[in-house]
Short mmCIF file of C-alpha atoms (C1' of nucleotides) in Angstrom, two decimals:
data_model
loop_
_atom_site.label_atom_id
_atom_site.label_comp_id
_atom_site.label_asym_id
_atom_site.label_seq_id
_atom_site.Cartn_x
_atom_site.Cartn_y
_atom_site.Cartn_z
CA MET W 1 178.90 -104.12 54.21
CA SER W 2 177.64 -100.73 55.25
CA THR W 3 179.82 -98.73 52.90
CA VAL W 4 178.91 -95.32 51.60
CA LYS W 5 175.92 -96.43 49.52
CA GLY W 6 173.96 -94.16 47.27
CA ALA W 7 171.94 -91.24 48.49
CA ARG W 8 168.80 -93.25 47.99
CA ALA W 9 169.86 -96.19 50.12
CA ARG W 10 171.08 -93.80 52.78
CA ALA W 11 167.76 -92.00 52.81
CA ARG W 12 165.96 -95.30 53.04
CA THR W 13 167.76 -96.45 56.15
CA GLU W 14 167.35 -93.03 57.73
CA ILE W 15 163.64 -92.92 57.03
CA THR W 16 163.22 -96.48 58.21
CA ALA W 17 164.91 -95.52 61.46
CA ALA W 18 162.77 -92.40 61.76
CA ILE W 19 159.62 -94.44 61.32
CA LYS W 20 160.71 -96.90 63.99
CA ASP W 21 161.64 -94.08 66.35
CA GLU W 22 158.32 -92.35 65.93
CA ALA W 23 156.50 -95.66 66.26
CA ARG W 24 158.44 -96.46 69.41
CA GLY W 25 157.44 -93.09 70.79
CA GLN W 26 153.78 -93.75 70.13
CA LEU W 27 154.16 -97.24 71.55
CA ALA W 28 155.60 -95.82 74.75
CA LYS W 29 152.85 -93.24 75.01
CA GLU W 30 149.75 -95.19 74.06
CA GLY W 31 150.62 -98.84 73.86
CA ALA W 32 150.73 -101.31 71.03
CA ALA W 33 147.02 -101.42 70.27
CA LYS W 34 146.88 -97.69 69.60
CA LEU W 35 149.96 -97.65 67.44
CA SER W 36 148.62 -96.24 64.20
CA LEU W 37 150.44 -96.23 60.90
CA ARG W 38 148.54 -93.13 59.85
CA ALA W 39 149.52 -91.28 63.00
CA VAL W 40 153.17 -92.20 62.52
CA ALA W 41 153.08 -91.04 58.92
CA ARG W 42 151.26 -87.85 59.88
CA GLU W 43 153.88 -87.05 62.50
CA LEU W 44 156.65 -87.63 59.99
CA GLY W 45 154.98 -85.39 57.42
CA MET W 46 154.35 -88.11 54.95
CA VAL W 47 151.20 -89.64 53.63
CA SER W 48 150.14 -92.97 55.07
CA SER W 49 150.51 -94.92 51.86
CA ALA W 50 154.16 -93.88 51.57
CA LEU W 51 154.89 -95.73 54.77
CA TYR W 52 154.05 -99.01 53.12
CA ARG W 53 157.22 -98.65 51.06
CA TYR W 54 159.14 -99.28 54.27
CA PHE W 55 156.95 -101.70 56.20
CA PRO W 56 154.53 -103.85 54.24
CA SER W 57 152.04 -103.88 57.10
CA ARG W 58 151.41 -102.72 60.61
CA ASP W 59 152.39 -106.15 61.88
CA ASP W 60 155.77 -105.90 60.21
CA LEU W 61 156.41 -102.60 61.92
CA LEU W 62 155.42 -104.22 65.19
CA THR W 63 157.77 -107.12 64.52
CA ALA W 64 160.65 -104.71 63.97
CA LEU W 65 159.81 -103.02 67.26
CA ILE W 66 159.65 -106.39 69.01
CA ILE W 67 163.10 -107.36 67.81
CA ASP W 68 164.44 -103.98 68.88
CA ALA W 69 162.83 -104.41 72.28
CA TYR W 70 164.36 -107.86 72.75
CA ASP W 71 167.71 -106.44 71.78
CA SER W 72 167.35 -103.46 74.07
CA LEU W 73 166.41 -105.71 76.98
CA GLY W 74 169.21 -108.10 76.15
CA ALA W 75 171.71 -105.26 75.95
CA ALA W 76 170.57 -103.88 79.29
CA ALA W 77 170.93 -107.27 80.91
CA GLU W 78 174.33 -107.88 79.33
CA SER W 79 175.65 -104.50 80.34
CA ALA W 80 174.47 -105.04 83.91
CA HIS W 81 176.16 -108.40 83.84
CA GLU W 82 179.43 -106.95 82.67
CA THR W 83 179.60 -104.50 85.56
CA VAL W 84 179.71 -107.50 87.93
CA ALA W 85 181.64 -109.80 85.63
CA GLY W 86 184.08 -111.02 88.25
CA ALA W 87 181.62 -111.51 91.04
CA GLU W 88 180.20 -114.74 92.37
CA PRO W 89 177.42 -116.35 90.31
CA LEU W 90 174.68 -115.42 92.74
CA ALA W 91 175.56 -111.74 92.51
CA ARG W 92 175.65 -111.93 88.73
CA TRP W 93 172.30 -113.71 88.71
CA THR W 94 170.61 -111.02 90.77
CA ALA W 95 172.27 -108.29 88.73
CA VAL W 96 170.80 -109.69 85.53
CA CYS W 97 167.37 -110.19 87.08
CA GLU W 98 167.31 -106.69 88.45
CA ALA W 99 168.36 -105.32 85.10
CA VAL W 100 165.43 -107.12 83.51
CA ARG W 101 163.07 -105.63 86.06
CA GLY W 102 164.59 -102.19 85.67
CA TRP W 103 164.29 -102.28 81.92
CA ALA W 104 160.69 -103.47 82.19
CA LEU W 105 159.75 -100.64 84.54
CA ALA W 106 161.44 -98.14 82.24
CA HIS W 107 159.82 -99.51 79.08
CA PRO W 108 156.49 -100.95 80.19
CA HIS W 109 154.81 -100.95 76.81
CA GLU W 110 157.77 -102.51 75.08
CA TYR W 111 157.93 -105.13 77.79
CA ALA W 112 154.22 -105.78 77.33
CA LEU W 113 154.86 -106.13 73.62
CA ILE W 114 157.33 -108.96 74.07
CA TYR W 115 156.26 -110.66 77.29
CA GLY W 116 152.65 -109.70 77.71
CA SER W 117 149.92 -111.37 75.77
CA PRO W 118 150.91 -111.48 72.13
CA VAL W 119 149.07 -109.02 69.96
CA PRO W 120 146.03 -111.10 69.01
CA GLY W 121 146.16 -112.68 65.60
CA TYR W 122 149.86 -112.09 65.54
CA THR W 123 152.52 -114.77 65.90
CA ALA W 124 156.13 -113.72 66.18
CA PRO W 125 158.26 -114.87 63.26
CA LEU W 126 161.39 -116.92 63.82
CA THR W 127 163.44 -113.80 63.15
CA THR W 128 162.84 -112.76 66.73
CA VAL W 129 164.39 -115.88 68.26
CA PRO W 130 168.07 -114.86 68.47
CA ALA W 131 167.24 -111.48 69.99
CA ALA W 132 164.83 -113.12 72.41
CA ALA W 133 167.41 -115.61 73.60
CA ARG W 134 169.95 -113.12 74.91
CA VAL W 135 168.75 -112.95 78.51
CA GLY W 136 168.31 -116.69 78.63
CA LEU W 137 171.84 -117.27 77.37
CA LEU W 138 173.14 -114.93 80.01
CA LEU W 139 171.48 -116.90 82.79
CA ILE W 140 172.66 -120.18 81.29
CA GLY W 141 176.21 -118.84 81.22
CA ILE W 142 176.06 -117.84 84.87
CA VAL W 143 174.80 -121.24 85.96
CA ARG W 144 177.38 -122.96 83.79
CA ASP W 145 180.15 -120.95 85.39
CA ALA W 146 178.89 -121.89 88.79
CA HIS W 147 178.75 -125.52 87.78
CA GLU W 148 182.26 -125.54 86.37
CA HIS W 149 183.64 -123.97 89.54
CA GLY W 150 181.80 -126.29 91.86
CA GLY W 151 179.29 -123.69 92.98
CA LEU W 152 176.20 -125.51 91.87
CA THR W 153 174.01 -127.89 93.81
CA GLU W 154 171.86 -129.96 91.53
CA PRO W 155 168.20 -129.42 92.37
CA PRO W 156 165.87 -132.41 92.63
CA LEU W 157 164.23 -133.69 89.47
CA PRO W 158 161.62 -136.45 89.22
CA ALA W 159 162.56 -139.35 87.00
CA GLU W 160 159.74 -138.67 84.54
CA LEU W 161 161.37 -135.34 83.64
CA LEU W 162 164.91 -136.57 83.22
CA GLY W 163 164.62 -137.31 79.53
CA GLU W 164 163.03 -133.99 78.80
CA ALA W 165 165.68 -132.18 80.82
CA GLU W 166 168.46 -134.00 79.02
CA ARG W 167 167.03 -132.99 75.68
CA MET W 168 166.80 -129.36 76.82
CA ALA W 169 170.39 -129.44 78.05
CA ALA W 170 171.57 -130.88 74.73
CA ASP W 171 169.55 -128.32 72.80
CA PHE W 172 170.59 -125.07 74.37
CA ALA W 173 172.64 -125.59 77.52
CA PRO W 174 175.32 -128.18 76.79
CA GLY W 175 177.56 -129.06 79.68
CA LEU W 176 174.95 -128.34 82.30
CA PRO W 177 173.38 -131.05 84.44
CA PRO W 178 169.82 -131.67 83.26
CA GLU W 179 168.48 -131.03 86.74
CA ALA W 180 169.85 -127.51 86.62
CA VAL W 181 168.52 -126.87 83.14
CA ALA W 182 164.99 -127.84 84.07
CA ALA W 183 165.13 -125.70 87.18
CA LEU W 184 166.61 -122.83 85.19
CA VAL W 185 163.86 -122.83 82.60
CA ALA W 186 161.25 -122.79 85.34
CA ALA W 187 163.06 -120.01 87.18
CA TRP W 188 163.25 -118.03 83.98
CA ALA W 189 159.49 -118.20 83.52
CA GLN W 190 158.95 -117.39 87.17
CA LEU W 191 161.16 -114.34 86.88
CA TYR W 192 158.88 -112.99 84.22
CA GLY W 193 155.89 -113.76 86.41
CA LEU W 194 157.33 -111.56 89.12
CA VAL W 195 158.12 -108.74 86.71
CA GLY W 196 154.79 -109.00 84.95
CA PHE W 197 152.75 -108.92 88.13
CA GLU W 198 154.50 -105.77 89.27
CA LEU W 199 154.31 -104.14 85.88
CA PHE W 200 150.71 -104.95 85.10
CA GLY W 201 149.38 -103.82 88.44
CA GLN W 202 148.65 -107.18 90.03
CA PHE W 203 150.72 -106.14 93.06
CA ASN W 204 148.69 -102.96 93.54
CA ARG W 205 147.34 -102.78 97.07
CA MET W 206 149.39 -105.86 97.92
CA VAL W 207 153.11 -105.34 97.69
CA GLU W 208 154.32 -101.85 98.51
CA ASP W 209 158.06 -102.17 98.90
CA ARG W 210 158.59 -103.85 95.61
CA GLU W 211 162.30 -103.52 94.99
CA PRO W 212 163.45 -105.46 98.07
CA PHE W 213 160.59 -107.89 97.57
CA PHE W 214 161.79 -108.59 94.07
CA ARG W 215 165.41 -108.86 95.10
CA HIS W 216 164.60 -111.44 97.73
CA ALA W 217 162.40 -113.43 95.39
CA VAL W 218 165.17 -113.47 92.82
CA VAL W 219 167.70 -114.76 95.32
CA ARG W 220 165.36 -117.59 96.23
CA LEU W 221 164.92 -118.27 92.53
CA ALA W 222 168.70 -118.64 92.28
CA HIS W 223 168.73 -121.03 95.22
CA GLY W 224 166.08 -123.07 93.47
CA VAL W 225 168.35 -123.42 90.46
CA GLY W 226 171.13 -124.60 92.73
CA LEU W 227 173.33 -121.52 93.02
CA ARG W 228 174.89 -121.65 96.46
CA PRO W 229 174.37 -118.64 98.70
CA VAL W 230 178.08 -118.11 99.23
CA PRO W 231 180.39 -119.95 96.87
CA PRO W 232 183.73 -121.27 98.10
CA GLU W 233 186.95 -119.42 97.29
CA GLU W 234 188.34 -122.52 95.66
CA GLN W 235 187.53 -121.29 92.18
CA ALA W 236 190.62 -121.37 89.97
CA MET B 1 115.77 -110.01 93.92
CA SER B 2 115.38 -111.87 90.65
CA THR B 3 111.60 -112.28 90.87
CA VAL B 4 109.41 -112.59 87.83
CA LYS B 5 109.94 -109.03 86.56
CA GLY B 6 108.21 -107.61 83.53
CA ALA B 7 108.73 -108.88 80.05
CA ARG B 8 110.85 -105.86 79.34
CA ALA B 9 113.29 -106.40 82.20
CA ARG B 10 113.47 -110.08 81.35
CA ALA B 11 114.31 -109.28 77.75
CA ARG B 12 116.97 -106.88 78.91
CA THR B 13 118.84 -109.41 80.99
CA GLU B 14 118.53 -112.00 78.25
CA ILE B 15 119.86 -109.67 75.60
CA THR B 16 122.66 -108.55 77.89
CA ALA B 17 123.64 -112.16 78.35
CA ALA B 18 123.41 -112.83 74.63
CA ILE B 19 125.70 -109.90 73.94
CA LYS B 20 128.24 -111.15 76.45
CA ASP B 21 128.06 -114.67 75.04
CA GLU B 22 128.59 -113.52 71.50
CA ALA B 23 131.38 -111.20 72.64
CA ARG B 24 133.00 -114.04 74.52
CA GLY B 25 132.81 -116.12 71.39
CA GLN B 26 134.54 -113.46 69.34
CA LEU B 27 137.07 -112.99 72.11
CA ALA B 28 137.89 -116.69 72.02
CA LYS B 29 138.16 -116.68 68.26
CA GLU B 30 140.03 -113.47 67.53
CA GLY B 31 141.30 -112.02 70.77
CA ALA B 32 140.48 -108.89 72.67
CA ALA B 33 141.89 -106.40 70.21
CA LYS B 34 139.64 -107.64 67.44
CA LEU B 35 136.52 -107.72 69.55
CA SER B 36 134.22 -105.43 67.62
CA LEU B 37 130.94 -104.05 68.87
CA ARG B 38 129.67 -103.82 65.35
CA ALA B 39 130.48 -107.46 64.66
CA VAL B 40 128.74 -108.54 67.86
CA ALA B 41 125.67 -106.52 66.94
CA ARG B 42 125.72 -107.84 63.39
CA GLU B 43 125.85 -111.40 64.62
CA LEU B 44 122.95 -110.77 66.95
CA GLY B 45 120.89 -109.24 64.17
CA MET B 46 120.78 -105.85 65.72
CA VAL B 47 122.18 -102.54 64.66
CA SER B 48 125.38 -101.40 66.33
CA SER B 49 123.91 -98.36 68.02
CA ALA B 50 121.35 -100.53 69.79
CA LEU B 51 124.15 -102.26 71.63
CA TYR B 52 125.01 -99.06 73.42
CA ARG B 53 121.75 -99.40 75.37
CA TYR B 54 123.37 -102.34 77.14
CA PHE B 55 127.02 -101.41 77.35
CA PRO B 56 127.95 -97.72 77.26
CA SER B 57 131.25 -98.46 75.53
CA ARG B 58 133.47 -101.19 74.24
CA ASP B 59 135.58 -100.93 77.38
CA ASP B 60 132.55 -101.59 79.54
CA LEU B 61 131.80 -104.73 77.60
CA LEU B 62 135.41 -105.74 78.06
CA THR B 63 135.19 -105.08 81.78
CA ALA B 64 132.15 -107.32 82.04
CA LEU B 65 134.05 -110.05 80.22
CA ILE B 66 137.03 -109.58 82.51
CA ILE B 67 134.94 -110.03 85.61
CA ASP B 68 133.30 -113.09 84.10
CA ALA B 69 136.72 -114.49 83.24
CA TYR B 70 138.01 -113.97 86.77
CA ASP B 71 134.90 -115.66 88.11
CA SER B 72 135.17 -118.52 85.66
CA LEU B 73 138.82 -119.07 86.57
CA GLY B 74 138.01 -118.77 90.27
CA ALA B 75 135.16 -121.25 89.95
CA ALA B 76 137.36 -123.72 88.10
CA ALA B 77 140.02 -123.46 90.78
CA GLU B 78 137.49 -123.78 93.59
CA SER B 79 135.81 -126.77 92.07
CA ALA B 80 139.15 -128.48 91.56
CA HIS B 81 139.96 -127.71 95.17
CA GLU B 82 136.72 -129.24 96.38
CA THR B 83 137.41 -132.53 94.70
CA VAL B 84 140.52 -132.92 96.87
CA ALA B 85 139.11 -131.17 99.92
CA GLY B 86 140.30 -133.71 102.43
CA ALA B 87 143.76 -134.23 101.01
CA GLU B 88 147.04 -132.95 102.37
CA PRO B 89 147.85 -129.29 101.65
CA LEU B 90 150.47 -130.07 99.03
CA ALA B 91 147.99 -132.09 96.99
CA ARG B 92 145.42 -129.32 97.26
CA TRP B 93 148.01 -126.76 96.22
CA THR B 94 148.94 -128.65 93.09
CA ALA B 95 145.29 -129.32 92.30
CA VAL B 96 144.54 -125.60 92.35
CA CYS B 97 147.60 -124.73 90.30
CA GLU B 98 146.82 -127.35 87.72
CA ALA B 99 143.25 -126.11 87.53
CA VAL B 100 144.57 -122.62 86.82
CA ARG B 101 146.79 -123.95 84.06
CA GLY B 102 144.01 -126.08 82.65
CA TRP B 103 141.61 -123.16 82.57
CA ALA B 104 144.23 -120.98 80.94
CA LEU B 105 144.92 -123.52 78.21
CA ALA B 106 141.20 -123.92 77.62
CA HIS B 107 140.52 -120.17 77.53
CA PRO B 108 143.73 -118.59 76.27
CA HIS B 109 142.26 -115.30 75.15
CA GLU B 110 140.31 -114.83 78.35
CA TYR B 111 143.45 -115.62 80.32
CA ALA B 112 145.34 -113.10 78.23
CA LEU B 113 142.60 -110.60 78.96
CA ILE B 114 143.08 -110.82 82.70
CA TYR B 115 146.72 -111.81 83.14
CA GLY B 116 148.38 -110.69 79.96
CA SER B 117 149.29 -107.13 79.31
CA PRO B 118 146.34 -104.93 80.17
CA VAL B 119 144.50 -103.61 77.14
CA PRO B 120 146.42 -100.39 76.52
CA GLY B 121 144.76 -97.27 77.73
CA TYR B 122 142.52 -99.37 79.88
CA THR B 123 142.74 -99.72 83.65
CA ALA B 124 140.57 -102.28 85.36
CA PRO B 125 138.02 -100.74 87.71
CA LEU B 126 137.89 -101.78 91.35
CA THR B 127 134.79 -103.82 90.53
CA THR B 128 137.07 -106.56 89.34
CA VAL B 129 138.94 -106.96 92.63
CA PRO B 130 136.72 -109.47 94.44
CA ALA B 131 136.48 -111.77 91.44
CA ALA B 132 140.21 -111.49 90.89
CA ALA B 133 141.00 -112.50 94.45
CA ARG B 134 139.35 -115.91 94.41
CA VAL B 135 142.36 -117.98 93.40
CA GLY B 136 144.58 -116.06 95.79
CA LEU B 137 142.21 -116.68 98.66
CA LEU B 138 142.17 -120.35 97.84
CA LEU B 139 145.95 -120.58 98.07
CA ILE B 140 145.97 -118.57 101.27
CA GLY B 141 143.43 -120.95 102.75
CA ILE B 142 145.53 -123.98 101.87
CA VAL B 143 148.64 -122.52 103.43
CA ARG B 144 146.69 -121.46 106.48
CA ASP B 145 145.37 -124.98 106.94
CA ALA B 146 148.86 -126.34 106.68
CA HIS B 147 150.07 -123.82 109.21
CA GLU B 148 147.31 -124.59 111.68
CA HIS B 149 148.02 -128.30 111.45
CA GLY B 150 151.74 -127.96 111.76
CA GLY B 151 152.47 -128.73 108.15
CA LEU B 152 154.21 -125.50 107.37
CA THR B 153 157.90 -124.66 107.54
CA GLU B 154 158.45 -120.93 107.59
CA PRO B 155 160.62 -119.95 104.64
CA PRO B 156 163.53 -117.56 105.20
CA LEU B 157 162.83 -113.83 105.06
CA PRO B 158 165.39 -111.02 105.25
CA ALA B 159 164.85 -108.52 108.03
CA GLU B 160 164.24 -105.66 105.65
CA LEU B 161 161.10 -107.37 104.36
CA LEU B 162 159.63 -108.33 107.71
CA GLY B 163 157.59 -105.16 108.13
CA GLU B 164 156.20 -105.37 104.63
CA ALA B 165 155.33 -109.02 105.11
CA GLU B 166 153.59 -108.30 108.40
CA ARG B 167 151.50 -105.63 106.71
CA MET B 168 150.56 -108.02 103.94
CA ALA B 169 149.61 -110.71 106.44
CA ALA B 170 147.43 -108.26 108.34
CA ASP B 171 145.82 -107.02 105.15
CA PHE B 172 144.72 -110.22 103.49
CA ALA B 173 146.13 -113.29 105.23
CA PRO B 174 145.55 -112.91 108.97
CA GLY B 175 146.86 -115.73 111.08
CA LEU B 176 149.64 -116.64 108.71
CA PRO B 177 153.31 -116.10 109.57
CA PRO B 178 154.65 -113.13 107.59
CA GLU B 179 157.41 -115.27 106.12
CA ALA B 180 154.85 -117.55 104.53
CA VAL B 181 152.77 -114.64 103.21
CA ALA B 182 155.72 -113.05 101.44
CA ALA B 183 156.71 -116.39 99.95
CA LEU B 184 153.12 -117.05 98.95
CA VAL B 185 152.73 -113.78 97.09
CA ALA B 186 155.94 -114.44 95.20
CA ALA B 187 154.87 -117.99 94.41
CA TRP B 188 151.54 -116.69 93.16
CA ALA B 189 153.26 -114.39 90.70
CA GLN B 190 155.65 -117.14 89.67
CA LEU B 191 152.76 -119.49 89.02
CA TYR B 192 151.42 -117.03 86.50
CA GLY B 193 154.85 -116.73 84.97
CA LEU B 194 154.86 -120.46 84.32
CA VAL B 195 151.36 -120.44 82.89
CA GLY B 196 151.98 -117.35 80.80
CA PHE B 197 155.20 -118.65 79.29
CA GLU B 198 153.51 -121.84 78.20
CA LEU B 199 150.40 -120.08 76.95
CA PHE B 200 152.12 -117.30 75.06
CA GLY B 201 154.54 -119.56 73.27
CA GLN B 202 157.71 -118.76 75.17
CA PHE B 203 158.23 -122.48 75.78
CA ASN B 204 157.99 -123.30 72.08
CA ARG B 205 161.01 -125.25 70.93
CA MET B 206 162.12 -125.42 74.57
CA VAL B 207 159.79 -127.41 76.76
CA GLU B 208 157.97 -130.24 75.05
CA ASP B 209 156.51 -132.29 77.88
CA ARG B 210 154.78 -129.39 79.52
CA GLU B 211 152.30 -131.00 81.84
CA PRO B 212 154.83 -132.89 84.00
CA PHE B 213 157.18 -129.94 83.79
CA PHE B 214 154.50 -127.69 85.18
CA ARG B 215 153.49 -130.16 87.87
CA HIS B 216 157.05 -130.44 89.12
CA ALA B 217 157.56 -126.68 89.06
CA VAL B 218 154.39 -126.21 91.06
CA VAL B 219 155.47 -128.70 93.69
CA ARG B 220 158.75 -126.84 94.09
CA LEU B 221 156.76 -123.62 94.34
CA ALA B 222 154.84 -125.18 97.22
CA HIS B 223 158.06 -126.20 98.92
CA GLY B 224 159.24 -122.63 98.57
CA VAL B 225 156.18 -121.45 100.46
CA GLY B 226 156.94 -123.95 103.20
CA LEU B 227 154.45 -126.73 102.46
CA ARG B 228 156.08 -129.94 103.57
CA PRO B 229 156.43 -132.68 100.95
CA VAL B 230 154.68 -135.23 103.12
CA PRO B 231 152.75 -133.92 106.09
CA PRO B 232 152.65 -135.89 109.34
CA GLU B 233 149.52 -137.82 110.33
CA GLU B 234 149.34 -135.87 113.54
CA GLN B 235 146.69 -133.51 112.19
CA ALA B 236 143.66 -133.45 114.45
"C1'" DC Z 1 93.82 -93.96 78.05
"C1'" DC Z 2 97.67 -91.60 77.36
"C1'" DA Z 3 102.09 -89.59 78.66
"C1'" DT Z 4 106.40 -91.38 79.81
"C1'" DT Z 5 109.97 -94.27 79.24
"C1'" DG Z 6 112.98 -97.84 76.91
"C1'" DC Z 7 114.57 -99.46 72.84
"C1'" DA Z 8 115.74 -100.15 67.89
"C1'" DA Z 9 117.02 -98.09 63.63
"C1'" DG Z 10 119.54 -95.16 60.57
"C1'" DA Z 11 122.60 -91.61 59.23
"C1'" DG Z 12 126.77 -89.62 60.06
"C1'" DC Z 13 131.62 -88.18 62.04
"C1'" DG Z 14 136.30 -89.05 62.36
"C1'" DG Z 15 139.36 -92.57 62.65
"C1'" DT Z 16 141.80 -97.08 61.13
"C1'" DG Z 17 144.66 -100.60 57.81
"C1'" DC Z 18 145.44 -101.29 53.31
"C1'" DT Z 19 145.26 -101.08 47.93
"C1'" DC Z 20 145.47 -98.98 43.64
"C1'" DT Z 21 146.79 -95.61 40.35
"C1'" DC Z 22 149.39 -91.81 38.89
"C1'" DT Z 23 153.38 -88.83 38.97
"C1'" DT Z 24 158.08 -87.67 40.17
"C1'" DT Z 25 162.76 -88.76 41.21
"C1'" DT Z 26 166.82 -91.48 41.35
"C1'" DT Z 27 169.51 -95.11 39.47
"C1'" DG Z 28 172.44 -97.78 36.44
"C1'" DG Z 29 173.48 -99.79 31.83
"C1'" DT Z 30 174.49 -98.70 27.10
"C1'" DA G 1 174.93 -88.50 28.00
"C1'" DC G 2 170.78 -90.53 27.52
"C1'" DC G 3 166.97 -93.29 28.64
"C1'" DA G 4 164.56 -97.30 30.33
"C1'" DA G 5 163.80 -99.31 34.77
"C1'" DA G 6 163.26 -99.14 39.52
"C1'" DA G 7 162.00 -96.76 43.66
"C1'" DA G 8 159.44 -93.49 46.15
"C1'" DG G 9 155.70 -90.19 47.13
"C1'" DA G 10 150.81 -88.43 46.65
"C1'" DG G 11 146.10 -89.06 46.57
"C1'" DA G 12 141.72 -91.27 46.15
"C1'" DG G 13 139.14 -94.92 47.71
"C1'" DC G 14 137.38 -99.36 50.13
"C1'" DA G 15 135.76 -101.58 54.10
"C1'" DC G 16 135.90 -101.48 58.65
"C1'" DC G 17 135.92 -99.42 63.49
"C1'" DG G 18 133.87 -96.78 68.03
"C1'" DC G 19 130.65 -93.63 69.06
"C1'" DT G 20 126.81 -89.90 68.79
"C1'" DC G 21 122.54 -88.03 67.52
"C1'" DT G 22 117.97 -87.97 65.87
"C1'" DT G 23 113.79 -90.26 64.73
"C1'" DG G 24 109.99 -93.49 65.13
"C1'" DC G 25 107.88 -97.34 67.52
"C1'" DA G 26 106.28 -100.16 71.42
"C1'" DA G 27 105.82 -101.42 76.16
"C1'" DT G 28 104.80 -99.46 80.88
"C1'" DG G 29 102.38 -97.66 84.52
"C1'" DG G 30 99.71 -93.76 86.72
#
DNA sequence: CCATTGCAAGAGCGGTGCTCTCTTTTTGGT
DNA sequence: ACCAAAAAGAGAGCACCGCTCTTGCAATGG
């Protein structure tokens, strides 16, 4: 696949990477709205029109950065999860959630790019879906493990939502009780509410000690999904 | 205060309002990033430089729109609350939450303006604080009513958060148990996570039947704050 | 009545995304 | 080894943006 390749192809991938790096730098410094193709080109010593050989438009550059951001966040969450791989589900849940928060605080503009308001007039292409799903899959896996080892209490679910929850389970969380899937999706959204409020300043002059506040909220989120506070030792 | 005033002052307030209206229209159509002073002026039949007599910069126009959006959202929530004024706290809670969601779905770009990622390089001035607090105060009032009538179960709170929660209670929710205040702040953030995920397309291809999904999630949010599912009749 | 003030208009500066043309360089088939 | 084709860079240019400055006009109030 990625064999030696000609000098031209090699240069292309290198320049593409350089453009993304520079763009990511400007994104981190000024935010998505001020990301300017001309400024990126200027910084790289090329003329602005040359950049269009690599990204057909500013939106395409942004899309590439979005996918990278999803992947970076997903990798951070996965690596945090691996460091507690053997632990009880609740500990793994909080580890993943805290990794999400940590990544968001470290990369605020990238987080805003993917979970803030979408850049107006811009709709993310389907290409972003697999990268975007990584954190969700991680949480699903944790809850599934808990369920398979008897560490999951099914949360309540009104009858009118049962069908919807069953469809969701079949679609992307097979083997999980529908009650847990519905609660998990809600918890997932709520997690990003907590992170977003902290990141975007809504907690200013309200919550001071944010790290323990977040940790506690995340544990209660896990309880809401049905993860038991302390699982039994009976797991195979 | 707003007595007859001269023709000049009258014209000024009218033109200011016209500018905001046109800007709001463009905001609704294209989003904040594409809101252009020149386009607003063009549409109003004036030259762009004339607009600077009314708003010293694009950011100031945006700030005015932000305050209006907060007030519009707050008014929607308050009016929804009034229609169920005598009901049990849980019903009032869900009414307010659903009003927030309804307003957000009806005014997506304005919602993005205030609860999405902040416009990069822009930090909201303190002027926005009172308008921004209206929904929060509403929820605090509902929980306080429940507490005063014995319809509140204090949620769990780890010891390390007690001091922080007491400070928060003293700051903006006097008379409420600190446990409830901490849970309420978290629930508030989580509410906006739910709304944001639906609004910004994160639920696409995941949640189809969103209204009942949201209603159920909001009820569970209320339980998390300590609002009892069915309050006793014993209230004075 | 007239000076002061408020406002609209226009030109202009430096910036943006993007397109088009022209030239240079690399590539790959004959 | 050559040479057409493809790829890449350079530059000019279009239409737009926020914002500033100067100029002329009209309403205001002493």
